[in-house]
Amino acid sequence: MQQPPGGTAYWYDSDDDDARHLLEALRVFRRSDEAMRRRAGREMAMNLTDLRALRHVIAAERRGDSVTPRDLAEDLGISTASTTKVLDRLTGSGHLERLPHPRDRRSVVVVATPDAHAEVRARLAGAHARMLAAARAVPEHCRPAVRDFLLAMAASVDTPDDAVAEAVVGDDGAPAAGR
């Protein structure tokens, strides 16, 4: 098991070592998760945005939801023009198909091909099985606390901190240090 690096209290108050170690462990996980996604993208010959798009489509299909190009643009946080380029690459590579929308003939839905499902399973099944095993190793009585912690962390980074951003960049977009 990878251990978080110790010895630095740069970002966090050193008065609470347990909390700091927990945050450092989360950072180690994030780096490892990003590395896994980069590896999967390289192995599948696609960039991270394409991989995220494919993941979004497959996840929606598993829930029984349809995905339109607009839905995909919103999820990826990119323009519809950029989404068109992503879809062109993924349909060209045989990972996705554009099909007529079942209720709106002006629109299309995006679906993953059977080959894409098989490739994703082949590339990520091992990592997903290991992650599930790690989650199952957490004692049942601790799981709600771990879940709440992770959701609180997600909310904390999803919330913009304008004061910090302004201190680093400045409200005019110029680096604050150059003022």
Backbone as a ProteinNet text record, in pm:
[ID]
protein_1_A
[PRIMARY]
MQQPPGGTAYWYDSDDDDARHLLEALRVFRRSDEAMRRRAGREMAMNLTDLRALRHVIAAERRGDSVTPRDLAEDLGISTASTTKVLDRLTGSGHLERLPHPRDRRSVVVVATPDAHAEVRARLAGAHARMLAAARAVPEHCRPAVRDFLLAMAASVDTPDDAVAEAVVGDDGAPAAGR
[TERTIARY]
85.3	0	89.4	54.5	131.6	101.5	205.3	188	203.6	125.1	140	273.3	333.6	458.9	433.2	525.3	507.2	602.2	593.3	690.2	655.7	552	521.1	386.3	382.8	257.3	227.5	281.7	267.2	120.4	38.1	-102.2	-192.1	-155.4	-247.5	-182.9	-266.5	-221.4	-161.8	-40.4	27.8	-22.4	-115.3	-168	-252.1	-302.4	-387.8	-326.6	-228.1	-156.5	-247.6	-346.1	-434.4	-512.8	-566.6	-642.3	-550.4	-430.6	-335.4	-296.8	-272.6	-237.1	-352.2	-474.9	-592	-597.8	-575.3	-575.4	-459.9	-345	-231.9	-260.2	-327.1	-364.8	-462.9	-553.5	-647.8	-573.1	-473.1	-393	-317.4	-264.1	-196.5	-295.6	-417.6	-520.2	-549.9	-565.6	-597.7	-488.4	-363	-252	-255.5	-279.6	-285.3	-403.5	-517.5	-635.4	-609.2	-547.1	-513.7	-416.8	-318.1	-222.2	-291.8	-386.8	-461.3	-540.2	-602.9	-680.8	-590.7	-473.4	-379	-333.6	-303.8	-263.8	-375.4	-497.9	-611.5	-628.4	-615.6	-626.7	-519.8	-394.8	-286.1	-314	-355.8	-382.1	-496.4	-591.6	-706.5	-686.7	-568.9	-534.2	-633.1	-661.2	-748.5	-702.3	-740.4	-702.4	-799.6	-770	-851.3	-993.9	-1012.4	-1148.2	-1228.6	-1166.8	-1235.9	-1270.7	-1177.9	-1203.1	-1316.8	-1318.7	-1428.6	-1561.9	-1560.4	-1683.7	-1734.4	-1645.3	-1684	-1737.3	-1670.5	-1716.4	-1856.5	-1880.1	-2010.7	-2119.7	-2093.5	-2193.4	-2222.1	-2117	-2136.2	-2210.3	-2175.4	-2244.6	-2392.2	-2421.8	-2561.6	-2637.8	-2576	-2640.8	-2671	-2578.6	-2600	-2717.2	-2742.2	-2856.1	-2984.7	-2974.8	-3090.9	-3122	-3025.6	-3043.8	-2985.1	-3043.4	-2988.9	-2896.5	-2799.3	-2705.4	-2711.1	-2735	-2728.3	-2592.7	-2553.9	-2429.6	-2431.3	-2545.7	-2556	-2531.9	-2587.9	-2563.3	-2413.9	-2349.9	-2207.8	-2126.1	-2161.6	-2091.3	-2102.8	-2222.2	-2244.7	-2162.1	-2162	-2087	-1936.7	-1886.7	-1743.3	-1700.6	-1796.8	-1763.8	-1693.1	-1733.4	-1672.3	-1781.3	-1741.6	-1837.9	-1899.2	-2010.2	-2071.9	-1981.3	-1906	-1812.5	-1703.4	-1649.6	-1548.9	-1608.9	-1733	-1801.5	-1815.3	-1845.7	-1855.7	-1723.3	-1612.1	-1480.2	-1455.3	-1492.8	-1478.1	-1561.2	-1685.3	-1772.8	-1721.3	-1667.2	-1609.9	-1494.6	-1407.2	-1294.9	-1345.6	-1441.9	-1487.5	-1575.6	-1647	-1720.8	-1623.4	-1525.2	-1423.6	-1342.1	-1318.1	-1240	-1326.6	-1458.2	-1547.9	-1592.9	-1570.2	-1611.9	-1756.5	-1801.8	-1937.8	-2009.6	-2142	-2226.4	-2326.4	-2359.4	-2468	-2590.4	-2700.3	-2825.6	-2936.4	-3040.3	-3152.3	-3214	-3247.9	-3312.3	-3449.4	-3487.9	-3615.4	-3739.8	-3728.5	-3845.6	-3830.3	-3709.7	-3685.7	-3606.4	-3674.9	-3607.7	-3503.9	-3497.7	-3394.4	-3264.6	-3267.3	-3152.1	-3101.1	-2985.9	-2929.1	-2896.5	-2882.3	-2830	-2696.8	-2613.5	-2481.4	-2479	-2435.4	-2428.7	-2290.1	-2248.3	-2121.2	-2141.6	-2043.3	-2050.1	-2020.8	-2064	-2029.1	-1877.2	-1800.2	-1654.3	-1600.8	-1659.7	-1615.9	-1643.2	-1761	-1792.6	-1690.6	-1661	-1565.5	-1426	-1383.5	-1250.4	-1239.1	-1342.2	-1339.4	-1334.1	-1416.1	-1412.8	-1274.4	-1216.2	-1084.8	-977	-982.6	-878.6	-894.4	-1018.7	-1041.6	-1098.5	-1133.8	-1197.1	-1106.7	-978.2	-886.3	-879.4	-864.6	-857.7	-988.2	-1100.7	-1229.8	-1249.2	-1204.4	-1215	-1128.3	-1008	-920.9	-980.1	-1042.1	-1105.4	-1223.2	-1302.8	-1415.4	-1366.2	-1257.4	-1200.9	-1153.6	-1091.4	-1047.1	-1167.5	-1275.4	-1395.3	-1457.7	-1458.8	-1515.7	-1430.6	-1301.5	-1213.1	-1238.5	-1308.4	-1343	-1453.4	-1434.1	-1537.7	-1673.7	-1776.8	-1910.6	-1952.2	-1921.3	-1964.5	-1889.7	-1776	-1698.5	-1737.9	-1803.2	-1833.3	-1914.3	-2017.9	-2090.2	-1999.4	-1908.7	-1817.7	-1721.4	-1671	-1579.9	-1655.1	-1776.5	-1858.4	-1884.2	-1923.7	-1952.1	-1827.1	-1711.2	-1585.8	-1557.2	-1569.2	-1539.2	-1637	-1763.7	-1861.6	-1835.5	-1795.2	-1761.3	-1637.8	-1540.6	-1421.3	-1459.1	-1546.2	-1591.3	-1660.4	-1747.5	-1817.8	-1720.2	-1616.5	-1523.2	-1441	-1410.8	-1335.4	-1426.6	-1553.7	-1649.5	-1692.2	-1676	-1715.9	-1603.6	-1630.9	-1524.5	-1488.6	-1363.7	-1315.3	-1259.3	-1347.6	-1309.4	-1199.1	-1198.6	-1095.8	-957.8	-947.8	-818.9	-779.9	-874.1	-844.2	-799	-864.3	-826.7	-689.3	-656.6	-525	-414.7	-444.2	-343.5	-337.3	-454.6	-458.5	-495	-580.3	-628.2	-758.3	-840.4	-972.4	-966.9	-853.2	-840.4	-770.7	-740.6	-675	-524.2	-465.2	-319.2	-268.1	-150.5	-94.4	-82.8	-129.3	-130.1	11.3	108.2	245.4	304.6	253.5	308.2	249	172.5	105.5	193.1
-117.5	0	123.3	218.5	341.2	430.1	481.6	566.6	712.7	801.5	943.2	995.3	1087.8	1146.1	1226.6	1222.1	1295.2	1412.3	1482.4	1585.1	1724.9	1744.5	1880.9	1925.2	2044.9	2102.7	2228	2236.1	2355.7	2395.4	2298.6	2331	2319.2	2233.7	2201.4	2229.9	2266.1	2292.3	2164.6	2173.9	2054.3	2013.1	2089	2053.2	1926.2	1889.4	1771.1	1677	1599.2	1509.9	1406.4	1354.1	1252.9	1309.3	1429.3	1490.9	1521.4	1570.6	1601.5	1475.5	1365.7	1239.2	1187.6	1208.6	1169.3	1248.5	1379.4	1461.7	1425.4	1394.1	1351.9	1218	1127	998.5	1020.1	1113.6	1145.4	1199.6	1282.5	1336.9	1224.9	1128.6	1014.1	937	916.2	847.5	924.1	1054.7	1134.4	1121.4	1127.3	1112.1	974	871.7	735	718.5	776.8	769.9	839.7	957.2	1029	947.6	883.8	802	682.7	619.9	507.8	553.2	670.6	721.1	754.9	811.7	839.9	710.1	607.4	476.8	419.1	422.5	368.2	444.3	575.6	654.9	618.3	603.5	563.9	427	332.6	196.9	193.5	285.1	289.6	392.3	453.8	552.5	668.3	723.6	840.9	933.2	1060.5	1156.9	1147.7	1221.7	1212.1	1260.8	1363	1411.4	1304.6	1238.1	1130.4	1016.9	983.6	878.1	916.5	1042.9	1089.5	1083.4	1119.5	1114.6	971.1	879.1	738.8	687.7	722.1	681.4	735.5	863.2	924.6	850.3	818.8	749.7	610.8	537.5	402.5	406.7	501.1	512.7	545	634.1	669.1	547.5	472.5	351.8	252.8	238	144.6	187.6	320.2	372.6	370.3	340.2	341.5	478.4	571.2	707.4	722	812.8	848.2	967.4	979.2	1090.9	1161.7	1291.3	1373.5	1444.8	1494.5	1573	1689.9	1753.3	1863.7	1815.3	1698.9	1640.1	1617	1565.8	1536.3	1664.5	1767.7	1896.1	1950.1	1940.2	1989.8	1911.5	1779.5	1696.7	1721.9	1737.3	1757.7	1901.8	1994.1	2135.2	2194.1	2149	2200.1	2251	2323.8	2380.1	2270	2302.6	2205.4	2179.2	2279.6	2258.8	2159.4	2174.5	2079.9	1941.1	1936.7	1807.9	1737.7	1814	1755.7	1691.4	1757.6	1700.4	1572.6	1572.7	1452.6	1339.3	1368.8	1266.2	1217.1	1307	1265.2	1166.6	1196.7	1106.2	971	973.4	849	765.8	829.6	751.4	699.1	779.4	735.5	617.4	611.3	501.1	379	392.3	278.9	263.5	365.8	357.1	401.7	498.5	551.3	551.8	557.6	575	686	761	858.6	793.4	793.3	734	838	822.5	917.1	914.6	1032.1	1041.6	976.1	894.6	822.9	912.7	1033.3	1120.2	1255.5	1292.9	1424.4	1404.8	1412.1	1379.8	1484.2	1596.4	1697.3	1666.6	1569.4	1542.3	1400.4	1373.3	1238.9	1198.4	1068.7	1016.9	950.8	945.1	886.5	757.9	649.2	519.7	459.7	382.9	310.8	183.9	150	26.7	-92.8	-212	-331.3	-347	-312.6	-321.2	-224.6	-106.3	-10	-63.7	-121.3	-181.4	-289.9	-375.3	-484	-429.3	-327.1	-270.6	-204.6	-130	-64.9	-169.8	-274.1	-381.8	-446	-472.8	-537.4	-449	-319.6	-227.8	-191.3	-182	-127.2	-226	-345.2	-440.7	-472.2	-490.9	-522.1	-410.1	-286.8	-171.7	-156.2	-173.9	-160	-270	-390.7	-499.9	-470.6	-418.1	-384.1	-270.2	-171	-60.7	-112	-201.7	-258.4	-338.5	-412.9	-489.2	-394.9	-283.2	-185.8	-126.7	-98.4	-43.8	-146.5	-271.4	-376.3	-400.4	-365.5	-384.2	-279.9	-172.5	-71.3	-131.3	-132.9	-189.3	-123.7	-206	-156.6	-35.7	-36.6	74.5	204	195	313.8	368.6	287.3	327.5	456	475.8	603.9	724.8	713.3	824.8	848.4	741.3	755.8	818.8	769.5	825.8	974.1	1008.7	1149	1235.4	1182.7	1255.1	1281	1177.5	1193.8	1290.7	1283.1	1376.6	1519.4	1535.1	1668.2	1722.4	1636.5	1679.9	1723.2	1646.3	1684.1	1819.5	1839.5	1967.6	2080.6	2052.7	2159.3	2205.3	2116.3	2158.7	2206.5	2169.4	2220	2363.1	2405.8	2539.6	2637.5	2737	2832.7	2916.8	2942.8	3026.2	3153	3248	3369.3	3447.4	3444.1	3519.3	3460.4	3327.3	3263.6	3286.9	3268.8	3288.9	3431.7	3527.5	3667.6	3696.8	3633.4	3654.3	3597.7	3489.9	3426.6	3494.1	3522.9	3574.8	3722.3	3767.7	3905.6	3911.4	4009.2	4015.1	4056.5	4104.8	4141.9	4033.4	3918.8	3808.7	3816.5	3926.7	3940.8	3875.8	3814.1	3754.3	3857.9	3821.6	3915.1	3956.8	3868.5	3898.8	4011.2	4029.7	4132.5	4268.6	4287	4415.4	4510
0	0	0	-82.5	-91.6	28.9	91.6	208.5	168.1	227.9	196.6	247.8	172.6	220.3	346.4	438.4	563.6	572.3	682.7	712.4	668.7	591.2	548.6	604.3	653.2	700.4	620.9	498.4	416.7	398.6	356.5	328	449.7	543.2	651.1	786.1	881.1	1016.3	1075.6	1123.1	1174.5	1312.6	1372.2	1503.9	1499.9	1383.2	1371	1268.3	1312.5	1222	1157.3	1232.1	1174.4	1056.5	1071.2	961.8	844.3	872.9	766.2	690.5	763.1	697.6	612.3	658.9	581	450.1	457.9	336.5	243.8	299.9	216.3	149	218.2	158.9	44.2	61.2	-45.5	-167.7	-144	-253.6	-326	-251.8	-312.7	-399.9	-348.4	-427.7	-556.6	-546.2	-665.8	-771.3	-728.5	-824.5	-888.8	-810	-862.9	-957.5	-923.3	-1008.8	-1142.3	-1136.9	-1260.1	-1345.5	-1282.4	-1356.6	-1421.9	-1351.2	-1407.9	-1530.1	-1521.7	-1634.7	-1753.8	-1726.5	-1836.4	-1902.6	-1820.8	-1876.2	-1962.4	-1910.5	-1986.1	-2116.6	-2111.5	-2233.6	-2334.9	-2287.5	-2378.9	-2439.2	-2354.7	-2403.1	-2503.5	-2487.5	-2578.3	-2689.7	-2694.1	-2797.2	-2800.5	-2680.2	-2674.3	-2563	-2575.4	-2472	-2354.3	-2247.4	-2125.8	-2146.8	-2230.3	-2257.2	-2329.1	-2426.5	-2497.4	-2401.3	-2312.8	-2214.9	-2121	-2076.7	-1990.4	-2064.8	-2192.8	-2272.3	-2282.4	-2312	-2322.8	-2189.2	-2079.4	-1947.2	-1918.5	-1954.6	-1931.4	-2008.4	-2133.8	-2216.3	-2159.1	-2124.3	-2070.6	-1936.5	-1850.6	-1721.4	-1741.9	-1834.8	-1862.7	-1914.7	-2004.3	-2056.9	-1945.2	-1851.9	-1740.9	-1653.7	-1647	-1569.9	-1652	-1781.4	-1869.1	-1925.1	-1919.5	-1969.8	-2109.8	-2185.9	-2316.3	-2300.6	-2390.8	-2388.3	-2522.9	-2518.3	-2639.2	-2641.9	-2756	-2759.6	-2661.1	-2644.2	-2548.1	-2404.4	-2369.6	-2237	-2215.7	-2318.9	-2310.6	-2294.9	-2370.5	-2359.5	-2218.1	-2161.5	-2025.2	-1924.3	-1936.9	-1842.4	-1853	-1974.5	-1994.5	-1969.7	-1967.4	-1948.5	-2068.9	-2188.2	-2311	-2404.6	-2505.8	-2600.5	-2686.8	-2751.1	-2840.8	-2961.2	-3005.4	-3116.1	-3076	-2954	-2905.9	-2888.4	-2844.7	-2828.2	-2962.1	-3066.5	-3200.6	-3240	-3209.1	-3240.5	-3161	-3033.2	-2950.5	-3011	-3045.6	-3102.1	-3236.5	-3317.4	-3445.7	-3423.7	-3324.9	-3297	-3247.3	-3154.2	-3092.7	-3185.5	-3275.5	-3375.7	-3481.2	-3516	-3612.2	-3562.4	-3431.7	-3374.2	-3344.3	-3364.3	-3340.4	-3196.8	-3112.5	-2972	-2950.8	-3027.3	-3012.9	-3146.7	-3136.8	-3254.6	-3226.3	-3329.3	-3321.3	-3384.4	-3308.6	-3356.9	-3350	-3431.9	-3422.5	-3283.4	-3233.6	-3102.5	-3112.3	-3013.8	-3024.6	-3018.6	-2960.8	-2947.7	-3015.6	-3050.4	-3110.3	-3238.8	-3351.3	-3477.2	-3518.2	-3446.9	-3475.5	-3402.6	-3313.3	-3229.4	-3251.3	-3191.8	-3193.6	-3051	-3031.6	-2905.6	-2937.2	-2836.3	-2850.5	-2770.2	-2831.6	-2763.3	-2782.9	-2684	-2693.1	-2774.1	-2852.5	-2931.6	-2841.2	-2882.7	-2804.5	-2788.2	-2890.7	-2880.2	-2774.5	-2764.9	-2663.5	-2523.9	-2503.7	-2372.7	-2338.1	-2435	-2410.6	-2380.7	-2454.1	-2432.9	-2295.5	-2256.8	-2125.3	-2015	-2028.5	-1928.3	-1922.4	-2037.7	-2041.2	-1979.3	-2004.8	-1956.4	-1809.1	-1761.5	-1627.8	-1526.5	-1569.8	-1477.6	-1358.7	-1382.2	-1272.6	-1171	-1219.2	-1128.3	-1051.4	-1119.9	-1051.9	-947.8	-976.8	-879.7	-756.1	-778.5	-664.8	-582.2	-649.7	-574.8	-493	-551.4	-477.7	-358	-376	-264	-153.6	-191.8	-90.8	-17.5	-90.9	-26.7	67.6	25	111.2	234.9	228.5	344.3	453.1	418.8	519.1	606.8	737.7	825.3	798.5	796.8	762.2	844.8	972.2	1057.6	1024	954.6	916.4	779.4	698.5	560.6	550.2	632.5	622	648.3	743.3	773.4	657.7	597.4	482.6	365.8	338.6	230.6	254.9	376.6	408.1	392	434.2	418.4	270.8	187.9	45.7	-21.5	14.2	-42.6	4.7	130.9	181.4	110.8	83.5	9.5	-131.1	-196.7	-331.2	-326.9	-229.2	-217.6	-188.3	-109	-74	-193.8	-286.5	-404.6	-516.6	-512.2	-611.1	-581.3	-457.6	-417.1	-448.4	-533.7	-565	-443	-430.8	-322.1	-384.5	-410.3	-481.9	-412	-279.7	-207.7	-234.7	-234.6	-262.1	-406.5	-498.4	-640	-665.5	-604.5	-624.2	-566.1	-453.7	-394.3	-482.7	-554.3	-639.2	-775.3	-833.7	-969.8	-974.3	-887.1	-893.2	-969.8	-939.3	-1002.2	-1148.5	-1196.7	-1336.7	-1418	-1356	-1424.3	-1424.2	-1380.2	-1374.3	-1247.9	-1252.9	-1130.5	-1019.7	-900.1	-787.9	-747.4	-764.3	-724.6	-807.9	-930	-1017.2	-995	-891.5	-865.4	-791.5
[MASK]
+++++++++++++++++++++++++++++++++++++++++++++++++++++++++++++++++++++++++++++++++++++++++++++++++++++++++++++++++++++++++++++++++++++++++++++++++++++++++++++++++++++++++++++++++++

